[in-house]
CSV table of C-alpha atoms in Angstrom, one decimal:
chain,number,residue,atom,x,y,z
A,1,UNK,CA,-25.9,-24.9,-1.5
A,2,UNK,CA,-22.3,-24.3,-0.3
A,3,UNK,CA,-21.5,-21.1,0.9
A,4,UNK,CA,-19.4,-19.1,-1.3
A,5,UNK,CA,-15.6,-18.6,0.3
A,6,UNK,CA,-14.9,-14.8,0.9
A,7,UNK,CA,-11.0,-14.1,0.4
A,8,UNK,CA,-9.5,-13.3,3.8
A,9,UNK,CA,-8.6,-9.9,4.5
A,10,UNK,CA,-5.3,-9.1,6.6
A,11,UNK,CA,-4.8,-6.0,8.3
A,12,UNK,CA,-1.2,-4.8,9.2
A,13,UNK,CA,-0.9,-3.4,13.1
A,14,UNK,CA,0.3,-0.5,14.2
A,15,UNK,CA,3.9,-1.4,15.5
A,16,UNK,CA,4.4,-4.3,13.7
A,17,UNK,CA,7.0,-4.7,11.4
A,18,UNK,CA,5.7,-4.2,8.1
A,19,UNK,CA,5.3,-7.1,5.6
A,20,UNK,CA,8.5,-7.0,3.4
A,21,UNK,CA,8.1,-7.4,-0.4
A,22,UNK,CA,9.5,-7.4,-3.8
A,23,UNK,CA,7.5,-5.5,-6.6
A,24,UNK,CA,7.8,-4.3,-9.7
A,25,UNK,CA,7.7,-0.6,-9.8
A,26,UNK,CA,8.0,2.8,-12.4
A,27,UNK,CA,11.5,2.4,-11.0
A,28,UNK,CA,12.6,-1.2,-11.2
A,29,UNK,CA,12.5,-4.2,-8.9
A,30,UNK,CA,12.1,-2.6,-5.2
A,31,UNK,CA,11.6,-4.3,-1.8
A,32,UNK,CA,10.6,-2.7,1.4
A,33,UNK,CA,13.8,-2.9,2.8
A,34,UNK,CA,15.6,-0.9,0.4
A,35,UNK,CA,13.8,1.8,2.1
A,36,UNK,CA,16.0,0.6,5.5
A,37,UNK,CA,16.9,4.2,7.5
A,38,UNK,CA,14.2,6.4,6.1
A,39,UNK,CA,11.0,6.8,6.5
A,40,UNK,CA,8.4,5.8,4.0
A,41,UNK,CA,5.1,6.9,2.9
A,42,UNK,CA,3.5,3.6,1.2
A,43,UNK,CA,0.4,4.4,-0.4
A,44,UNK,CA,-1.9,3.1,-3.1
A,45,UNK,CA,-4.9,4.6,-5.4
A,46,UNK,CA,-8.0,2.4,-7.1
A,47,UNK,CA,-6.3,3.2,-10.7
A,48,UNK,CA,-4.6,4.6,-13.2
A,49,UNK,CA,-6.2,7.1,-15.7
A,50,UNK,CA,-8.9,8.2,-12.8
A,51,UNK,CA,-10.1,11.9,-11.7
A,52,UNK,CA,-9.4,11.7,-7.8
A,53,UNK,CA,-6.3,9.5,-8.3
A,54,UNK,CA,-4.7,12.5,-10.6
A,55,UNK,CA,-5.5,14.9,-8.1
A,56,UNK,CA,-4.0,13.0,-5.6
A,57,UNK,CA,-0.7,12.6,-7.4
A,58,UNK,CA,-0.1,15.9,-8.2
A,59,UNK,CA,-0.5,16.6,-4.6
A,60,UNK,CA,1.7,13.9,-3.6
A,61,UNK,CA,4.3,15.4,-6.2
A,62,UNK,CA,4.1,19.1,-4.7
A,63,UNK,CA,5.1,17.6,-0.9
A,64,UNK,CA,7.8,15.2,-2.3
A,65,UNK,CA,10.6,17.7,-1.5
A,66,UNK,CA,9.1,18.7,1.6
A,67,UNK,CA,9.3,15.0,2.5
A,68,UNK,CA,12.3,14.7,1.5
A,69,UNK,CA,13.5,17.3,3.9
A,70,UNK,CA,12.0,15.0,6.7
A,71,UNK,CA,14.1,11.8,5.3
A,72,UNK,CA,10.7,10.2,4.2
A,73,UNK,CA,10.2,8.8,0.7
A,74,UNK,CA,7.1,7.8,-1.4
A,75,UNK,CA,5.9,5.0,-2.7
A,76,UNK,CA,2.5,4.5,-4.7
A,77,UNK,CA,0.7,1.5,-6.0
A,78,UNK,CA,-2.2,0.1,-8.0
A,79,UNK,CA,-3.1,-3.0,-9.5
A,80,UNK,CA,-2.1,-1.3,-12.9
A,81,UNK,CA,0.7,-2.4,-15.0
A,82,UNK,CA,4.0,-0.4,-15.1
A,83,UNK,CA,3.1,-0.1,-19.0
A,84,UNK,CA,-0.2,2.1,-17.3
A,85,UNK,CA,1.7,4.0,-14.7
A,86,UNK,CA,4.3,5.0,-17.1
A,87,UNK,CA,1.5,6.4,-19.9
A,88,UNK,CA,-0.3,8.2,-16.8
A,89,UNK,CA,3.0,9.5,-15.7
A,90,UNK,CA,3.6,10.9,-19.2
A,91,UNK,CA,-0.1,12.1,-19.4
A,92,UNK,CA,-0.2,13.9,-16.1
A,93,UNK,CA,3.3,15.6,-16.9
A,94,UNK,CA,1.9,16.4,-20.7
A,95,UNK,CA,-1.5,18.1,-19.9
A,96,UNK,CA,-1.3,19.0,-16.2
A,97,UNK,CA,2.7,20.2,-15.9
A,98,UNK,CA,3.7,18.0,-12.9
A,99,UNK,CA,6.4,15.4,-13.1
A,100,UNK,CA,5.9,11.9,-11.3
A,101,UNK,CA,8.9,11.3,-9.9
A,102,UNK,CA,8.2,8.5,-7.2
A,103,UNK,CA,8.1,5.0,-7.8
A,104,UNK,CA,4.9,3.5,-8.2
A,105,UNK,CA,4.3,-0.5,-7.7
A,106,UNK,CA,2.9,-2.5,-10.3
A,107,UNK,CA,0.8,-5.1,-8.1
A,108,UNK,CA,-0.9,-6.8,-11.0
A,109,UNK,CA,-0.9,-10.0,-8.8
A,110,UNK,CA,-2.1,-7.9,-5.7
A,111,UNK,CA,0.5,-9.5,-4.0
A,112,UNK,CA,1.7,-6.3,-1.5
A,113,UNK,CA,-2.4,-5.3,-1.7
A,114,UNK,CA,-3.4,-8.4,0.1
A,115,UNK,CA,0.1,-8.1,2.8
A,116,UNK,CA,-1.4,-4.6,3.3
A,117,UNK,CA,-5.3,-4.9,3.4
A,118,UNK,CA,-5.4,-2.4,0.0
A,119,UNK,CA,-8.6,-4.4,-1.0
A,120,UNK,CA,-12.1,-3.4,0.7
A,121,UNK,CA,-14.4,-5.7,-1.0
A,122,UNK,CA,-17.5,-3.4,-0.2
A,123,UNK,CA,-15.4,-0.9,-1.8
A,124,UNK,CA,-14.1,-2.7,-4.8
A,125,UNK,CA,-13.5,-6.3,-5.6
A,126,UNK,CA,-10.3,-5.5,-7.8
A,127,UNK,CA,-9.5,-1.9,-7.1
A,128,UNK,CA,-6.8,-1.1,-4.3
A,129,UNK,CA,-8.7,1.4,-1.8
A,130,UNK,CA,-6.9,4.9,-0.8
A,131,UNK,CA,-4.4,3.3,2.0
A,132,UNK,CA,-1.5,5.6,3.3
A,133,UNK,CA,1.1,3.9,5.6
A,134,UNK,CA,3.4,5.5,7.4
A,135,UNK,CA,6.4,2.9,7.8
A,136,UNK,CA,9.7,4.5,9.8
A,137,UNK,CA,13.0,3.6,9.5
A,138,UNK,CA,13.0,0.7,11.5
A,139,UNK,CA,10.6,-0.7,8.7
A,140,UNK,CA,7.5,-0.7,11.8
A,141,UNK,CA,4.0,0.5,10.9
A,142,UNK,CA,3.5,4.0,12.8
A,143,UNK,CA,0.2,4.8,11.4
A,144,UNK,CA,-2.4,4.0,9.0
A,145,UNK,CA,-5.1,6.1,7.3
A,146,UNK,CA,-7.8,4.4,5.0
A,147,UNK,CA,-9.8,6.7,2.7
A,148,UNK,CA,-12.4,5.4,0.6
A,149,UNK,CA,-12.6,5.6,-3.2
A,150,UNK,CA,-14.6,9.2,-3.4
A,151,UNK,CA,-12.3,10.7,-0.9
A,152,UNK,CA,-9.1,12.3,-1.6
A,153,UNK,CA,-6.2,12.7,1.1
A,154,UNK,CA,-5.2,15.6,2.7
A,155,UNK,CA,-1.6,16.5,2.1
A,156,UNK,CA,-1.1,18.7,5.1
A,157,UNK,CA,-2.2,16.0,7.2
A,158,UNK,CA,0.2,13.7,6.2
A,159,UNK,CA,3.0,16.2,6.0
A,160,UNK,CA,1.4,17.3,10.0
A,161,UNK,CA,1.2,12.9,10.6
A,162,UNK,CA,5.2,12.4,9.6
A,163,UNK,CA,6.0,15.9,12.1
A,164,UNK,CA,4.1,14.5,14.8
A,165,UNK,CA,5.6,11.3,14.5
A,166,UNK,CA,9.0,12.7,14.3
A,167,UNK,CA,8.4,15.1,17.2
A,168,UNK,CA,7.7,12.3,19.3
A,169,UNK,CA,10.4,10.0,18.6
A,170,UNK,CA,12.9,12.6,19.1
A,171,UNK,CA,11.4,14.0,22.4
A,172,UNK,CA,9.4,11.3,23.7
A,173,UNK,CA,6.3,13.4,24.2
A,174,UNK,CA,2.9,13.3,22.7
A,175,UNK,CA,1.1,15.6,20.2
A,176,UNK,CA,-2.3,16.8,21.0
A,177,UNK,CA,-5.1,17.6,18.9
A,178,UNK,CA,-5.0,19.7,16.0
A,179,UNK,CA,-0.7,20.0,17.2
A,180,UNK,CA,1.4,21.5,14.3
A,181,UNK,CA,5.0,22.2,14.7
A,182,UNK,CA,6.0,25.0,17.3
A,183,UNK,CA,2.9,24.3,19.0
A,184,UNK,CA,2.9,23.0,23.0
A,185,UNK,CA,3.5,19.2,22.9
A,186,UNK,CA,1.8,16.7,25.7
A,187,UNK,CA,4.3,15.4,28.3
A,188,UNK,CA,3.2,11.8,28.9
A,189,UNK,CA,1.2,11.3,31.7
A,190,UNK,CA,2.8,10.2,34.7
A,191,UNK,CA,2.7,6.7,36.1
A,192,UNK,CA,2.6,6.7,40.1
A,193,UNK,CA,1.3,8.4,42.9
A,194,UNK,CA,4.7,10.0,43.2
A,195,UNK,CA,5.2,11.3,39.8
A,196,UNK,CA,1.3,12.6,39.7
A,197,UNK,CA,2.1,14.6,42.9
A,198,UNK,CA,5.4,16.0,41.8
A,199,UNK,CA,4.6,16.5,38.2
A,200,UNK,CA,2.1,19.9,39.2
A,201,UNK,CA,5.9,21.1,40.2
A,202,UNK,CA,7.7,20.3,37.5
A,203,UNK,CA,6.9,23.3,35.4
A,204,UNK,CA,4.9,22.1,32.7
A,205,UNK,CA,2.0,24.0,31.8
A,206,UNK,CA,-0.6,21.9,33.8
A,207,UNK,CA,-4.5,22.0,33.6
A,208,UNK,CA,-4.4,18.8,36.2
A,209,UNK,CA,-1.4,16.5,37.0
A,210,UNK,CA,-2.5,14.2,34.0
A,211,UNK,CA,-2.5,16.8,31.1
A,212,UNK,CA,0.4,18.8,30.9
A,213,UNK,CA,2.2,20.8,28.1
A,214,UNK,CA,5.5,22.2,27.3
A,215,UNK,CA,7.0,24.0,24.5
A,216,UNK,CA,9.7,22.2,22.5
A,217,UNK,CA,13.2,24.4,21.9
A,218,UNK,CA,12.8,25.7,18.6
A,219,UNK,CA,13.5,23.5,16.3
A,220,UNK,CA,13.0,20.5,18.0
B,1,UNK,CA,15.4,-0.9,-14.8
B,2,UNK,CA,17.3,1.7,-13.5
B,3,UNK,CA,20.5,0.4,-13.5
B,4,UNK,CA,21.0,-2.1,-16.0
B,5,UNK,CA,19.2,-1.5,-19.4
B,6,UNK,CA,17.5,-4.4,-21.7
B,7,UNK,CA,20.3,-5.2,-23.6
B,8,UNK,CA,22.1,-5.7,-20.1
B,9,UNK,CA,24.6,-3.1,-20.1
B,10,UNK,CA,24.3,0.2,-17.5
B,11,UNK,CA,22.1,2.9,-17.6
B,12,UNK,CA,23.7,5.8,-16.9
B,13,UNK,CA,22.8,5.4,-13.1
B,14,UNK,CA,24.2,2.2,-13.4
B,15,UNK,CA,27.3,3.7,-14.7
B,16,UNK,CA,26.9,6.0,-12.1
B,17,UNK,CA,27.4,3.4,-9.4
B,18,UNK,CA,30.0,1.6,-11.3
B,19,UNK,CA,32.4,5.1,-11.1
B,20,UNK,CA,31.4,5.5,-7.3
B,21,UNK,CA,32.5,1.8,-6.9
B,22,UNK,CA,35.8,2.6,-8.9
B,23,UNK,CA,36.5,5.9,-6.9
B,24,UNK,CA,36.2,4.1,-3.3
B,25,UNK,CA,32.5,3.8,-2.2
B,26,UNK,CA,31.6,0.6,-0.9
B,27,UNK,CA,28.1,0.3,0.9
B,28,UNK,CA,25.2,1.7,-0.6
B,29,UNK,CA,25.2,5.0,1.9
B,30,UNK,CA,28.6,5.9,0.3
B,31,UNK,CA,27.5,5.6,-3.2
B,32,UNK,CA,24.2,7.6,-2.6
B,33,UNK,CA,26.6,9.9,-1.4
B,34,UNK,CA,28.9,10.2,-4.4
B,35,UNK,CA,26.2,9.8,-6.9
B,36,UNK,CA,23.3,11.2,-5.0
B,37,UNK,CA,20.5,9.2,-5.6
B,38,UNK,CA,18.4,8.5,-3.2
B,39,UNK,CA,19.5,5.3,-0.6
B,40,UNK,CA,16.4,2.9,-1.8
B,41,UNK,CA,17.4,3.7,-5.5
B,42,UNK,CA,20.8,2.5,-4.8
B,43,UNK,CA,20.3,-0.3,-2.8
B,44,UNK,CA,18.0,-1.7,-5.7
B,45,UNK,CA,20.5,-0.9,-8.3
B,46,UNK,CA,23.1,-2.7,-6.7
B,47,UNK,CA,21.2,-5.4,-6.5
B,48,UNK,CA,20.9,-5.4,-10.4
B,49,UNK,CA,24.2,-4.3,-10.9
B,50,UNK,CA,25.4,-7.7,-8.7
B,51,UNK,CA,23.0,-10.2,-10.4
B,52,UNK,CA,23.9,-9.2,-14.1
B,53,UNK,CA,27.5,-9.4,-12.6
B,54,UNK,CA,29.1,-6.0,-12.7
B,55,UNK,CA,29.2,-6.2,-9.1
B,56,UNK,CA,30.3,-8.2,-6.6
B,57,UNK,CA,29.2,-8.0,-2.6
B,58,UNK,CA,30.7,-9.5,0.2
B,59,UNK,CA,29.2,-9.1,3.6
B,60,UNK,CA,27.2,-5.7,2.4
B,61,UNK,CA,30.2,-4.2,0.7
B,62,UNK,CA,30.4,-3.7,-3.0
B,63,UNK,CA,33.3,-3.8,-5.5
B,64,UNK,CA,33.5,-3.9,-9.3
B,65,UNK,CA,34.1,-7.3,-10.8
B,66,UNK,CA,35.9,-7.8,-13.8
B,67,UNK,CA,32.9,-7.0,-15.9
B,68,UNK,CA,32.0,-4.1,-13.9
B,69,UNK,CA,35.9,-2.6,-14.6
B,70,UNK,CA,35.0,-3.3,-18.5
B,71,UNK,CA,31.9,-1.6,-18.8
B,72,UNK,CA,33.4,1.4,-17.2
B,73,UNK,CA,36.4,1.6,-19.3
């Protein structure tokens, strides 16, 4: 007896360039790179029509301006049809008063699933798990967070995830555990003898030369 | 689509675009600009806009073409 063939299962790396696409969304033909100079929040939900997915996009709705603020966009998906999304979209703005207004992909084909690893067979054959990719505006995959199907994302993390990742491009420094804006950041541990030994001079708010904190200008 | 409707004539994004065109934007940042929608919208839309030919792009700038100065007329 043969052995039945299991579909291989990419996973994107953090760093990488993400896989470009074309797709079909609630908001016409878009491809990855249309989304060239800001940052991106790609993520995608089992289905349509479901109790944690609705939950999820109403949440994703009530950070979209705060997003916006930090030049980062959203962009959901499911293996539904648009046809789906845009009776969901109606239904969620008819009997629960919030308004869709990101684009959501149509990957009937599971075309940008596959490119993204969406599918967790020990999750669900044909149902997108709950990926989030952060993607910045270089189009490179800063982070990744999988959730499975009975879990619903946090919000504030995602908003705290986009800050952190902002904070460090900007400063080149490091956030530590738990870090929200205005908190002390990590200064990035230093790389030789020489720097070690001088770094406990430097100011920083040292517990040992290798973990030491500063406060950002506010702002920053 | 956002831009260019069924019966292949603008939306009123796409008409939108068109007037930014006609009033001196050329890349997409300049029209999100003038029109302000956001840049992946526009990018998209262009894209339309060029391949049901109300648009023409050379080199990442965008003008109207003939069509494009008719529908906006």
């Amino acid at each position: 007896m043969s052995e039945v063939q299991k579909p291989e299962i990419r996973f994107p790396i953090l760093g990488q360039k993400a896989p470009d696409f074309e797709a079909l969304t609630t908001q016409g033909t878009l491809r990855l790179s249309d989304y060239k100079g800001t940052w991106l929040i790609l993520f995608s939900h089992p289905a349509d029509f479901t109790p944690v997915c609705t939950t999820e996009f109403m949440a994703f709705a009530k950070i979209y301006d705060d997003l916006k603020k930090r030049n980062t966009e959203l962009l959901g998906l499911s293996v539904d049809s648009v046809s789906s999304h845009i009776a969901w979209i109606k239904n969620v703005e008819e009997k629960m008063g919030v308004k869709l207004t990101f684009p959501i992909i149509a990957d009937l084909n599971k075309e940008v699933a596959h490119k993204f690893g969406m599918i967790h067979p020990e999750q669900s054959k044909t149902e997108t798990v709950r990926c989030t990719f952060v993607i910045d505006p270089e189009s490179k995959i800063r982070a990744m967070i999988y959730y499975p199907l009975t879990t619903g994302r946090n919000m504030n993390e995602i908003l705290r995830l986009i800050d952190a990742l902002q904070t460090t491009d900007k400063n080149k420094v490091a956030t530590p555990a738990n870090w929200k804006p205005g908190d002390p950041v990590v200064v990035p541990p230093p790389a030789t003898i020489e720097q070690a030994e001088a770094r406990l001079k430097e100011g920083y708010d040292c517990k040992d030369w290798y973990l030491c904190m500063k406060k950002l200008p506010e702002g920053q | 689509m956002p831009c260019v409707a069924p019966d292949g004539k603008p939306t009123s994004s796409g008409m939108a675009t068109l007037k930014s065109l006609k009033d001196g934007a050329s890349t997409p940042e300049e029209v999100a600009g003038k029109t302000g929608q956001p840049l992946f919208r526009v990018r998209s839309g262009l894209r339309e806009l060029k391949n049901a030919g109300f648009v023409e792009e050379i080199e990442g700038k965008y003008s109207l073409s003939k069509n494009g100065e008719t529908a906006i007329q």
